[in-house]
Structures are given as C-alpha cells and as structure tokens.
Short mmCIF file of C-alpha atoms in Angstrom, two decimals:
data_model
loop_
_atom_site.label_atom_id
_atom_site.label_comp_id
_atom_site.label_asym_id
_atom_site.label_seq_id
_atom_site.Cartn_x
_atom_site.Cartn_y
_atom_site.Cartn_z
CA MET A 1421 0.00 0.00 0.00
CA LEU A 1422 2.84 2.40 0.79
CA LEU A 1423 4.42 1.81 -2.60
CA LYS A 1424 1.10 2.52 -4.28
CA THR A 1425 0.73 5.73 -2.32
CA LEU A 1426 4.22 6.88 -3.28
CA LYS A 1427 3.57 6.15 -6.92
CA LYS A 1428 0.24 7.94 -6.87
CA THR A 1429 1.57 11.14 -5.31
CA GLY A 1430 4.87 11.10 -7.21
CA LEU A 1431 7.00 11.80 -4.17
CA ILE A 1432 10.63 12.83 -4.45
CA PHE A 1433 12.83 12.76 -1.38
CA CYS A 1434 15.60 15.32 -1.60
CA CYS A 1435 18.13 16.83 0.74
CA ALA A 1436 18.81 20.56 0.76
CA THR A 1437 22.50 20.00 1.33
CA LEU A 1438 22.78 18.55 -2.17
CA MET A 1439 21.55 21.78 -3.75
CA CYS A 1440 24.29 23.91 -5.24
CA SER A 1441 24.25 27.57 -6.10
CA CYS A 1442 25.20 29.11 -9.42
CA SER A 1443 27.45 32.03 -10.13
CA ILE A 1444 24.93 33.77 -12.39
CA PHE A 1445 22.49 33.92 -9.48
CA ASP A 1446 24.80 35.53 -6.89
CA SER A 1447 22.53 38.47 -6.16
CA GLN A 1448 19.58 37.57 -4.00
CA LYS A 1449 17.02 39.40 -1.90
CA ASP A 1450 16.22 38.45 1.68
CA LEU A 1451 12.51 38.20 2.34
CA PRO A 1452 11.26 40.48 5.14
CA VAL A 1453 10.08 38.85 8.33
CA GLY A 1454 6.39 39.62 8.04
CA LYS A 1455 3.19 38.46 9.59
CA ARG A 1456 2.32 34.84 8.90
CA ILE A 1457 -1.37 34.76 8.12
CA SER A 1458 -3.41 32.02 9.78
CA ILE A 1459 -6.43 30.87 7.81
CA ILE A 1460 -7.57 27.82 9.73
CA GLU A 1461 -10.12 29.59 11.94
CA LYS A 1462 -12.12 30.76 8.93
CA SER A 1463 -12.72 27.38 7.28
CA GLN A 1464 -16.30 26.40 6.50
CA PRO A 1465 -18.08 23.04 6.53
CA LEU A 1466 -18.06 21.24 3.18
CA ASN A 1467 -21.77 21.03 2.40
CA ALA A 1468 -23.12 21.32 -1.14
CA LYS A 1469 -25.91 23.76 -1.87
CA ALA A 1470 -29.32 22.12 -1.54
CA GLY A 1471 -31.94 21.98 -4.29
CA ASN A 1472 -31.83 21.95 -8.06
CA LEU A 1473 -28.70 23.53 -9.43
CA ASN A 1474 -27.94 25.19 -12.73
CA ILE A 1475 -24.68 27.15 -12.55
CA GLU A 1476 -24.40 29.91 -15.12
CA ILE A 1477 -21.49 29.21 -17.45
CA PRO A 1478 -19.73 32.00 -19.35
CA SER A 1479 -19.99 32.02 -23.13
CA MET A 1480 -17.45 29.95 -25.02
CA SER A 1481 -14.39 31.78 -26.31
CA PHE A 1482 -11.90 30.79 -28.99
CA SER A 1483 -8.20 30.77 -28.11
CA ASN A 1484 -5.35 29.91 -30.45
CA ASN A 1485 -2.79 29.75 -27.65
CA TRP A 1486 -2.11 27.68 -24.54
CA SER A 1487 1.20 29.39 -23.95
CA GLN A 1488 2.21 27.93 -20.58
CA THR A 1489 1.06 25.76 -17.70
CA GLY A 1490 -2.46 26.90 -16.79
CA GLY A 1491 -2.97 28.33 -20.27
CA ASN A 1492 -1.70 31.84 -19.53
CA SER A 1493 0.18 33.68 -16.79
CA VAL A 1494 -2.84 34.18 -14.47
CA HIS A 1495 -3.98 30.55 -15.03
CA ILE A 1496 -7.49 31.41 -16.21
CA MET A 1497 -8.81 30.20 -19.58
CA GLN A 1498 -12.58 30.37 -18.85
CA ASN A 1499 -14.82 28.32 -21.19
CA LEU A 1500 -12.92 27.27 -24.31
CA SER A 1501 -14.64 26.52 -27.59
CA GLY A 1502 -14.62 22.99 -28.90
CA ASN A 1503 -16.60 20.06 -30.20
CA ASN A 1504 -19.26 18.33 -28.11
CA ASN A 1505 -18.57 15.01 -29.82
CA MET A 1506 -14.79 14.88 -29.70
CA LYS A 1507 -13.09 12.38 -31.99
CA LYS A 1508 -9.46 11.37 -32.20
CA VAL A 1509 -7.86 13.07 -35.24
CA TRP A 1510 -4.16 12.24 -34.93
CA GLU A 1511 -1.45 10.78 -32.71
CA ALA A 1512 2.30 11.45 -32.75
CA ASN A 1513 5.27 10.48 -30.61
CA PHE A 1514 7.59 13.16 -29.22
CA GLY A 1515 10.35 11.07 -27.67
CA LYS A 1516 11.07 9.01 -24.57
CA GLY A 1517 8.23 8.37 -22.14
CA GLU A 1518 8.04 7.52 -18.46
CA ASN A 1519 10.12 4.77 -16.91
CA LYS A 1520 11.05 3.65 -13.42
CA ARG A 1521 13.56 6.49 -13.03
CA ASN A 1522 11.90 9.33 -14.95
CA LEU A 1523 8.47 10.92 -14.72
CA LEU A 1524 6.87 12.72 -17.65
CA LEU A 1525 6.29 16.13 -16.07
CA ALA A 1526 6.25 18.67 -18.90
CA GLN A 1527 2.81 19.49 -20.29
CA PRO A 1528 2.69 20.54 -23.95
CA ILE A 1529 1.91 24.10 -25.02
CA ILE A 1530 0.12 25.46 -28.09
CA ILE A 1531 1.19 28.56 -29.99
CA GLY A 1532 -0.94 29.27 -33.03
CA ASP A 1533 -0.75 26.40 -35.48
CA TYR A 1534 1.81 24.37 -33.53
CA VAL A 1535 1.99 22.09 -30.51
CA TYR A 1536 5.27 21.86 -28.57
CA ALA A 1537 6.17 18.98 -26.26
CA GLN A 1538 9.15 17.93 -24.10
CA ASP A 1539 10.05 14.34 -23.26
CA VAL A 1540 11.81 12.89 -20.20
CA GLU A 1541 15.21 13.38 -21.84
CA ALA A 1542 14.40 17.10 -22.28
CA THR A 1543 14.10 16.87 -26.09
CA VAL A 1544 11.65 19.48 -27.42
CA SER A 1545 9.53 18.76 -30.50
CA ALA A 1546 7.09 20.83 -32.56
CA PHE A 1547 4.04 19.49 -34.45
CA GLU A 1548 1.40 20.97 -36.72
CA ILE A 1549 -1.82 21.09 -34.71
CA ALA A 1550 -3.93 20.43 -37.80
CA SER A 1551 -2.21 17.21 -38.89
CA GLY A 1552 0.27 16.09 -36.23
CA LYS A 1553 3.17 16.39 -38.67
CA LYS A 1554 6.51 16.86 -36.87
CA VAL A 1555 8.13 20.18 -37.79
CA TRP A 1556 11.36 20.06 -35.76
CA LYS A 1557 13.10 18.38 -32.83
CA THR A 1558 15.84 19.85 -30.62
CA LYS A 1559 17.84 18.04 -27.96
CA ILE A 1560 18.63 20.39 -25.10
CA LYS A 1561 20.22 17.97 -22.65
CA PRO A 1562 23.84 19.13 -22.15
CA GLU A 1563 26.64 16.87 -23.34
CA ASN A 1564 28.09 16.50 -19.85
CA LYS A 1565 29.00 13.07 -18.57
CA ASN A 1566 28.98 14.31 -14.99
CA ILE A 1567 25.24 14.98 -15.09
CA SER A 1568 23.30 12.11 -13.59
CA ASP A 1569 20.50 10.78 -15.77
CA ASN A 1570 18.23 9.97 -12.84
CA GLY A 1571 14.96 11.78 -13.39
CA LEU A 1572 13.28 15.15 -13.63
CA ASN A 1573 14.93 15.76 -16.99
CA GLY A 1574 12.13 17.45 -18.90
CA VAL A 1575 10.49 19.95 -16.53
CA GLY A 1576 8.33 22.24 -18.61
CA LEU A 1577 7.70 24.71 -21.42
CA ALA A 1578 6.38 28.23 -21.87
CA SER A 1579 6.30 30.80 -24.67
CA ASP A 1580 6.03 34.55 -25.19
CA GLY A 1581 4.68 33.96 -28.69
CA GLN A 1582 8.08 34.16 -30.35
CA SER A 1583 10.41 31.91 -28.35
CA ILE A 1584 9.92 28.56 -26.65
CA PHE A 1585 11.46 28.43 -23.17
CA ALA A 1586 12.39 24.93 -22.02
CA LEU A 1587 13.57 23.90 -18.55
CA THR A 1588 15.34 20.74 -17.48
CA GLY A 1589 15.57 19.09 -14.09
CA PHE A 1590 19.35 19.21 -14.21
CA GLY A 1591 19.31 23.02 -14.29
CA SER A 1592 19.26 24.18 -17.90
CA ILE A 1593 17.16 27.11 -19.11
CA VAL A 1594 17.00 27.28 -22.90
CA SER A 1595 15.35 29.68 -25.33
CA LEU A 1596 14.44 28.22 -28.75
CA ASP A 1597 13.12 29.79 -31.94
CA LYS A 1598 9.50 28.63 -32.22
CA LEU A 1599 9.74 28.13 -36.01
CA ASN A 1600 12.83 25.97 -36.30
CA GLY A 1601 13.96 25.02 -32.77
CA GLN A 1602 17.27 26.85 -33.09
CA GLN A 1603 18.83 27.74 -29.74
CA LEU A 1604 18.74 31.48 -29.03
CA TRP A 1605 20.34 31.46 -25.57
CA ARG A 1606 21.10 29.02 -22.81
CA ILE A 1607 21.89 29.24 -19.09
CA GLU A 1608 23.15 26.44 -16.84
CA THR A 1609 22.05 27.10 -13.26
CA LYS A 1610 23.57 23.93 -11.74
CA THR A 1611 20.49 23.99 -9.50
CA PRO A 1612 17.72 21.37 -9.99
CA LEU A 1613 14.51 22.85 -11.35
CA ARG A 1614 11.09 21.57 -10.32
CA THR A 1615 8.34 23.07 -12.45
CA ALA A 1616 7.49 24.77 -15.72
CA PRO A 1617 8.33 28.47 -16.09
CA THR A 1618 5.92 31.40 -16.24
CA VAL A 1619 6.25 34.07 -18.94
CA CYS A 1620 4.93 37.53 -18.06
CA ASN A 1621 5.80 41.08 -19.14
CA ASN A 1622 9.09 40.06 -20.83
CA LYS A 1623 10.12 38.13 -17.72
CA LEU A 1624 10.74 34.43 -17.21
CA ILE A 1625 9.77 33.32 -13.70
CA ILE A 1626 11.41 30.08 -12.55
CA GLN A 1627 11.16 28.02 -9.38
CA THR A 1628 13.94 25.67 -8.29
CA LEU A 1629 13.71 22.39 -6.42
CA ASP A 1630 15.12 24.01 -3.27
CA ASN A 1631 12.53 26.83 -3.26
CA LYS A 1632 14.41 29.61 -4.98
CA LEU A 1633 12.42 31.95 -7.22
CA ILE A 1634 14.44 33.37 -10.10
CA ILE A 1635 13.32 36.15 -12.46
CA LEU A 1636 15.12 36.37 -15.82
CA SER A 1637 14.82 38.51 -18.93
CA THR A 1638 13.17 36.65 -21.80
CA LYS A 1639 15.45 38.53 -24.21
CA ASP A 1640 18.79 37.12 -23.11
CA GLY A 1641 18.30 35.20 -19.85
CA SER A 1642 19.97 37.84 -17.70
CA GLN A 1643 18.96 37.80 -14.05
CA ILE A 1644 16.53 40.44 -12.79
CA ASN A 1645 15.74 39.18 -9.28
CA LYS A 1646 16.21 36.13 -7.07
CA TYR A 1647 14.52 35.10 -3.81
CA ASP A 1648 15.39 32.31 -1.39
CA ILE A 1649 12.44 30.64 0.38
CA SER A 1650 12.79 28.09 3.18
CA SER A 1651 12.71 24.58 1.73
CA GLU A 1652 11.36 21.16 2.69
CA ASP A 1653 13.27 17.85 2.70
CA THR A 1654 10.25 16.04 1.22
CA VAL A 1655 8.38 17.42 -1.78
CA LEU A 1656 6.07 16.26 -4.53
CA ALA A 1657 7.25 15.61 -8.08
CA GLY A 1658 6.75 18.74 -10.14
CA GLY A 1659 5.45 21.84 -8.44
CA ALA A 1660 3.28 24.92 -8.63
CA THR A 1661 3.95 27.22 -11.57
CA PRO A 1662 3.95 30.87 -10.39
CA ALA A 1663 1.04 33.11 -11.41
CA CYS A 1664 1.70 36.61 -12.74
CA SER A 1665 -0.71 39.49 -13.39
CA VAL A 1666 0.45 42.57 -15.31
CA GLU A 1667 -2.81 44.32 -14.43
CA ASN A 1668 -2.30 43.78 -10.70
CA ASP A 1669 1.50 44.16 -10.97
CA ILE A 1670 2.02 41.00 -8.93
CA ILE A 1671 3.72 37.59 -8.93
CA VAL A 1672 2.30 34.85 -6.69
CA ALA A 1673 4.17 31.59 -6.12
CA GLY A 1674 3.39 28.47 -4.08
CA PHE A 1675 6.21 26.49 -2.47
CA SER A 1676 6.91 23.04 -1.06
CA ASN A 1677 6.85 24.39 2.52
CA GLY A 1678 3.12 25.15 2.22
CA TYR A 1679 3.49 28.92 1.91
CA ILE A 1680 2.29 31.36 -0.73
CA GLU A 1681 4.69 34.23 -1.44
CA SER A 1682 3.77 37.42 -3.30
CA PHE A 1683 6.09 39.87 -5.08
CA ASN A 1684 5.71 43.17 -6.92
CA LEU A 1685 6.15 42.48 -10.64
CA SER A 1686 7.67 45.83 -11.61
CA ILE A 1687 10.32 46.27 -8.92
CA GLY A 1688 10.44 42.77 -7.46
CA TYR A 1689 9.80 43.72 -3.85
CA PRO A 1690 8.28 41.00 -1.59
CA LEU A 1691 4.72 41.90 -0.56
CA TRP A 1692 3.20 39.25 1.71
CA THR A 1693 3.35 35.64 2.84
CA ALA A 1694 0.42 33.33 3.63
CA SER A 1695 0.36 29.77 4.93
CA ILE A 1696 -2.07 27.24 3.49
CA ILE A 1697 -1.13 24.47 5.87
CA ASN A 1698 -4.02 22.76 7.63
CA ASN A 1699 -2.78 21.73 11.06
CA LYS A 1700 -6.14 20.32 12.12
CA ARG A 1701 -6.01 17.10 10.16
CA GLY A 1702 -3.50 14.65 8.74
CA ASN A 1703 -3.39 13.96 5.02
CA SER A 1704 -3.61 10.44 3.63
CA SER A 1705 -0.63 11.03 1.34
CA THR A 1706 1.91 11.21 4.19
CA ASN A 1707 0.91 14.67 5.47
CA ILE A 1708 3.04 16.62 2.99
CA ASN A 1709 2.46 20.38 3.06
CA ALA A 1710 3.66 21.02 -0.48
CA ILE A 1711 1.76 23.23 -2.89
CA LYS A 1712 1.79 21.50 -6.26
CA ALA A 1713 -1.30 23.16 -7.78
CA SER A 1714 -0.57 26.51 -9.40
CA PRO A 1715 -2.14 29.64 -7.86
CA ILE A 1716 -4.70 31.72 -9.78
CA ILE A 1717 -4.98 35.51 -9.93
CA ASP A 1718 -8.49 36.80 -10.72
CA GLU A 1719 -9.60 40.40 -10.25
CA GLU A 1720 -8.75 41.22 -6.61
CA LEU A 1721 -8.36 37.63 -5.38
CA VAL A 1722 -5.68 34.96 -5.38
CA TYR A 1723 -6.82 31.34 -5.20
CA ALA A 1724 -4.47 28.64 -3.94
CA ILE A 1725 -4.82 25.05 -2.84
CA GLY A 1726 -2.38 22.81 -0.97
CA ASN A 1727 -1.90 19.09 -0.73
CA ASN A 1728 -2.67 19.22 3.00
CA ASP A 1729 -6.40 19.98 2.79
CA MET A 1730 -6.66 23.74 2.45
CA LEU A 1731 -8.15 25.87 -0.34
CA VAL A 1732 -8.08 29.65 0.15
CA ALA A 1733 -9.10 32.89 -1.51
CA LEU A 1734 -6.74 35.70 -0.54
CA ASP A 1735 -6.83 39.45 -1.09
CA TYR A 1736 -4.12 40.10 -3.66
CA ARG A 1737 -3.00 43.33 -1.97
CA SER A 1738 -2.56 42.06 1.58
CA GLY A 1739 -2.73 38.26 1.52
CA GLU A 1740 -5.56 38.34 4.05
CA THR A 1741 -7.99 35.43 3.83
CA VAL A 1742 -11.38 36.14 2.23
CA TRP A 1743 -12.61 32.54 2.60
CA SER A 1744 -11.23 29.05 3.02
CA GLN A 1745 -12.33 25.45 2.69
CA GLU A 1746 -10.77 22.23 3.98
CA ILE A 1747 -10.13 20.80 0.50
CA GLY A 1748 -6.81 19.36 -0.63
CA SER A 1749 -5.50 18.81 -4.13
CA THR A 1750 -2.40 18.64 -6.31
CA ASN A 1751 -4.51 19.80 -9.29
CA THR A 1752 -4.80 23.44 -10.29
CA PRO A 1753 -8.42 24.59 -9.96
CA TRP A 1754 -10.28 25.83 -13.04
CA LEU A 1755 -11.99 29.22 -12.86
CA ALA A 1756 -14.87 30.04 -15.21
CA GLY A 1757 -17.31 32.88 -14.65
CA ASN A 1758 -18.16 33.12 -10.97
CA TYR A 1759 -17.16 29.57 -10.08
CA LEU A 1760 -14.08 27.61 -9.16
CA TYR A 1761 -13.86 23.89 -10.01
CA VAL A 1762 -11.49 21.59 -8.11
CA VAL A 1763 -10.57 17.91 -8.50
CA THR A 1764 -9.59 16.88 -4.98
CA ASN A 1765 -7.28 14.33 -3.42
CA ASN A 1766 -10.44 12.37 -2.57
CA ASN A 1767 -11.36 11.95 -6.27
CA GLU A 1768 -14.20 14.48 -6.06
CA LEU A 1769 -15.10 17.29 -8.42
CA ILE A 1770 -16.21 20.28 -6.34
CA ALA A 1771 -17.67 23.55 -7.65
CA LEU A 1772 -17.47 26.61 -5.40
CA ASP A 1773 -18.68 30.19 -5.58
CA LYS A 1774 -15.47 32.14 -6.19
CA TYR A 1775 -16.56 35.07 -3.99
CA THR A 1776 -17.80 33.17 -0.93
CA GLY A 1777 -16.38 29.65 -1.13
CA GLU A 1778 -19.88 28.15 -0.92
CA VAL A 1779 -19.94 24.61 -2.33
CA MET A 1780 -22.37 24.41 -5.24
CA PHE A 1781 -21.99 20.72 -6.08
CA ASN A 1782 -19.79 17.79 -5.12
CA THR A 1783 -19.42 14.87 -7.55
CA PHE A 1784 -17.50 11.69 -6.79
CA ILE A 1785 -15.73 10.72 -10.01
CA LEU A 1786 -14.49 7.15 -9.49
CA GLN A 1787 -17.86 5.78 -8.47
CA ASP A 1788 -17.56 2.69 -10.67
CA TYR A 1789 -14.36 1.43 -9.00
CA THR A 1790 -13.79 -0.46 -5.79
CA LEU A 1791 -11.75 1.08 -2.99
CA GLU A 1792 -8.83 -1.20 -3.83
CA GLU A 1793 -8.96 -0.24 -7.52
CA ARG A 1794 -8.97 3.48 -6.66
CA THR A 1795 -5.59 3.23 -4.93
CA ASP A 1796 -3.96 2.76 -8.36
CA ILE A 1797 -5.83 5.62 -10.07
CA TYR A 1798 -5.26 9.35 -9.83
CA LEU A 1799 -7.23 12.14 -11.50
CA SER A 1800 -6.04 15.28 -13.26
CA GLY A 1801 -7.81 18.45 -14.34
CA PRO A 1802 -10.31 19.81 -14.87
CA ILE A 1803 -10.31 21.98 -17.97
CA MET A 1804 -13.50 23.45 -19.46
CA VAL A 1805 -14.32 22.98 -23.14
CA ASN A 1806 -17.73 23.74 -24.64
CA ASN A 1807 -19.50 24.01 -21.25
CA LYS A 1808 -18.10 20.65 -20.13
CA LEU A 1809 -15.41 19.82 -17.62
CA LEU A 1810 -12.80 17.32 -18.81
CA ILE A 1811 -11.10 15.20 -16.15
CA THR A 1812 -8.48 12.60 -17.01
CA SER A 1813 -7.62 9.47 -15.05
CA SER A 1814 -4.26 7.74 -14.98
CA ASN A 1815 -5.87 4.59 -16.41
CA GLY A 1816 -6.93 6.43 -19.58
CA VAL A 1817 -10.56 7.35 -18.98
CA VAL A 1818 -11.66 10.93 -19.74
CA TYR A 1819 -14.72 12.06 -17.77
CA ILE A 1820 -17.01 14.59 -19.47
CA VAL A 1821 -18.92 16.42 -16.73
CA SER A 1822 -21.57 19.13 -16.95
CA ALA A 1823 -20.14 22.37 -15.55
CA SER A 1824 -23.67 23.47 -14.66
CA ASN A 1825 -24.63 20.66 -12.27
CA GLY A 1826 -21.72 18.23 -11.91
CA ILE A 1827 -23.41 15.31 -13.64
CA ILE A 1828 -21.05 12.90 -15.43
CA GLU A 1829 -22.53 12.87 -18.94
CA HIS A 1830 -20.23 10.35 -20.59
CA THR A 1831 -16.67 9.03 -20.70
CA ILE A 1832 -14.02 8.43 -23.35
CA ASP A 1833 -11.65 5.49 -22.93
CA THR A 1834 -8.42 6.54 -24.63
CA LYS A 1835 -6.80 3.19 -23.74
CA ASN A 1836 -3.69 5.11 -22.67
CA ASN A 1837 -2.08 6.02 -19.37
CA LEU A 1838 -2.68 9.75 -18.95
CA PRO A 1839 -0.18 11.34 -16.52
CA TYR A 1840 -1.75 14.81 -16.42
CA ALA A 1841 -4.61 17.01 -17.55
CA PRO A 1842 -5.20 17.86 -21.21
CA ILE A 1843 -4.73 21.29 -22.77
CA SER A 1844 -6.89 22.98 -25.40
CA ALA A 1845 -6.62 25.66 -28.09
CA ASN A 1846 -7.69 26.06 -31.73
CA ASP A 1847 -10.77 23.93 -30.96
CA THR A 1848 -8.45 20.98 -30.35
CA VAL A 1849 -7.94 19.05 -27.12
CA ILE A 1850 -4.46 17.61 -26.63
CA PHE A 1851 -3.84 14.60 -24.39
CA VAL A 1852 -0.46 13.07 -23.61
CA ASN A 1853 0.13 9.47 -22.56
CA SER A 1854 2.98 8.09 -20.48
CA ASP A 1855 4.72 6.78 -23.63
CA ALA A 1856 5.22 10.40 -24.81
CA ASP A 1857 2.51 10.31 -27.47
CA ILE A 1858 0.40 13.37 -28.23
CA ILE A 1859 -3.21 12.42 -28.91
CA ALA A 1860 -5.33 15.12 -30.54
CA TYR A 1861 -9.14 15.21 -30.31
CA ARG A 1862 -11.37 17.59 -32.20
#
C-alpha cells in the first residue's frame, strides 16, 4: 500500500545539502520577516448547496494559444470553444516516455498552429496542430558526462509567442526559436529545477527544487531578481507554476513548505506571505504540506490550494484570507465565470462560488471502481471545453462532466495512461500518454 501511495503522489525525497548555487544567481534578496497569516479559523463546513442547481457558465471563447502551464500567466482560460462530440484526429510520438527512473512532467503548449512537447530526456519537438506532422526536434540535454540521468529531466515549457522556453531538471534554461527550434540562448544554473516556467511582461519566472524563485529577462536570460524561500526535505514531483498578473502588478508563487509568497512584478519587492497548511487534520498522502497546484490571480483575489487539505481565496494586496475550505489537491483549480472547479485528493469534483467559497456541487468521479482499484488511479484536471469539464484518469478514462450541475454525462476510454490534464486551443484538445505520445481530439 505504501508503494502505491508513493507512486500515486509522485513523491521525491531530496536533501537541501545537495543543492548547489550558481554564479549567475549571486545576487539575492532576503525576504522580510512579516506576519504569517493564519487561515484555519475561517474554514467552512463542506456542504453542497441544496436543491436543483444550474450554474451559469460564461460564453465559449476561442483561443489559439495555450502558452504555458495553466494556459496563460494568471492561469485562467474560462470556457474554451470545442466540439461536443470529440473524436481522435491524430497521434504522434515526441520522444522518450516515463520509466522507473523518470516521470513525464512537462505538459505541452500550443502557440498558433503548432503544438510543442518535451520528453523525459528534455528533447523538445514541434508538431502541426492540424495534422500532427513533426516540424522540428531539438535536444537540449547538455553533453556533460557528470550529469546524472536519474529523473526530472524534462520539466516544462512556456512561450512569449516568439520563443519557446524549455527547462530541465538538471538546471538548464533554454530559449528556442519557435519556427525551427534553433537555440537562441542558454543558461546552466547547476540547481535542480522543479516546475514549468511562467512568462509575463518580458520576464521568465522560474522556481527551483530548493525553493528559490528566479526572475530572468526573456530577451537574453539575464537575471533580474532572485529570492530564497525556506525549503522542505520532502516534496512532490513537479510543483506549482507561479502566477503573474500585469494588471495587478504582482507575482504569486506556491512552495513546497506550504506557503504562498507574493512579489511586486515591476520592482520585485516582496509583498506578503500566507500559509495554506491545515494543522487540524493529517493527510492520507503522508501529510506533505507542499503546494503543487498553481495559484490563480483573478480580479482582486488569489486562489491557492495545498496538498494538505486547504483551499483559500486571498486578497491580492494584503494576503488576508477572504474565505477558506478544507479541501486538498495537487490539481490546479479551473476558474470560469463566478465559479471555481477543483478535482480533490479524494477523487471528487467540487464547484465553489469564487466570492464566498460556498460549495455548489460535489461529484464523486471514481464511483464505478472499488476502494482497492482506486488506490492505483489518480485524477487530473479539470479543464472546461464547450460548457463541459474534462477530467483525465491515470488509467486512460476521460470524464465529461456538466459544468452546470456536476453530472457525469459520458466518458471516453483513450486506452492510454494519462499522466496529467489535457490542454486545449484552436478547438483541439491535446492529451499526452505516459509513452510520450500526443493524442489530438477535435
């Protein structure tokens, strides 16, 4: 049972003493000792709204980009246009898939007419979204025999519309031309990286395995700011991708120690710190406080959820808690209209009012499986396409759920292992299986 739990949560045990610094990141800012904000006292009971329910869904919108993890820098894509009766249109392989030593962590991105993907050996490939035809492939793993090939190689991608930024677990940050894959610049940090980058306002925001936040120029990779956050010895594979709002002039990042940190985007000054650690209950996945789900910035609120059973809405100016719920997840919530949708650690899909935290509906997804069978299955998502919520399971089933009332309308069996949630743009939904195949539905 323990081995199953470790596999399901994707745990990585690391020691901070093994982390090494890099000469290009010498300058670093000490975070001020500020007020730690407690949010436990304000949690509400998890009861769904009674009576018939018909949540109002925003109108569908067309997007030709899914430029980074979460779709964009604030991690809000609303209700994407698509086909109600999705059919598989093509499949293509982009390299080496998962094995016992390497996890497939990097989600693809979509820029216009092309899909970009990164395999476990950090190779980046580009495909035509219409046909699946491979356009180019670039190997970015450094030719260094001293680098251990022991996992976390392909970490994630992001784009500013012109360049593709690719990160590797062994510390490389590479900028590639989106049209031909040619390397534009490269930096070796010698510090393990843990999650995909965020692109915002000509800045590349990067989080390291040992909880450093690094801000680089997208033009040439030169360092703008660096922050050192207290780290944890035990973390989850992958991590939360920072959120960034140009309108609010703010960066918000979640870390493996269970804290949310906020920074001014323009001048880089630290603003506030908030804990989303629930000390009232233990978590079934070894009580790890890590924040793996990416935060969301919407209007005047920041939404964040931790592995250890705490979902919060925070005021973006002060970090003060507006509402909280005892809900845990490693999945980034999906915000559409006035509602927040969360796939929890308990295999539930929960819809909440984004202003109050009131639970609108609560749907158990794996209802057709026994308790023993569920221990080998994990869920990812949701994303919203054509008024429906798409949730993937590690055993290959895609659940199509009404965003209005939480009813599971139908399922698609892809007959593939699906390690993470799909992405969508250009009226196309992209799935990835553990063998590093892109599977396009339209």
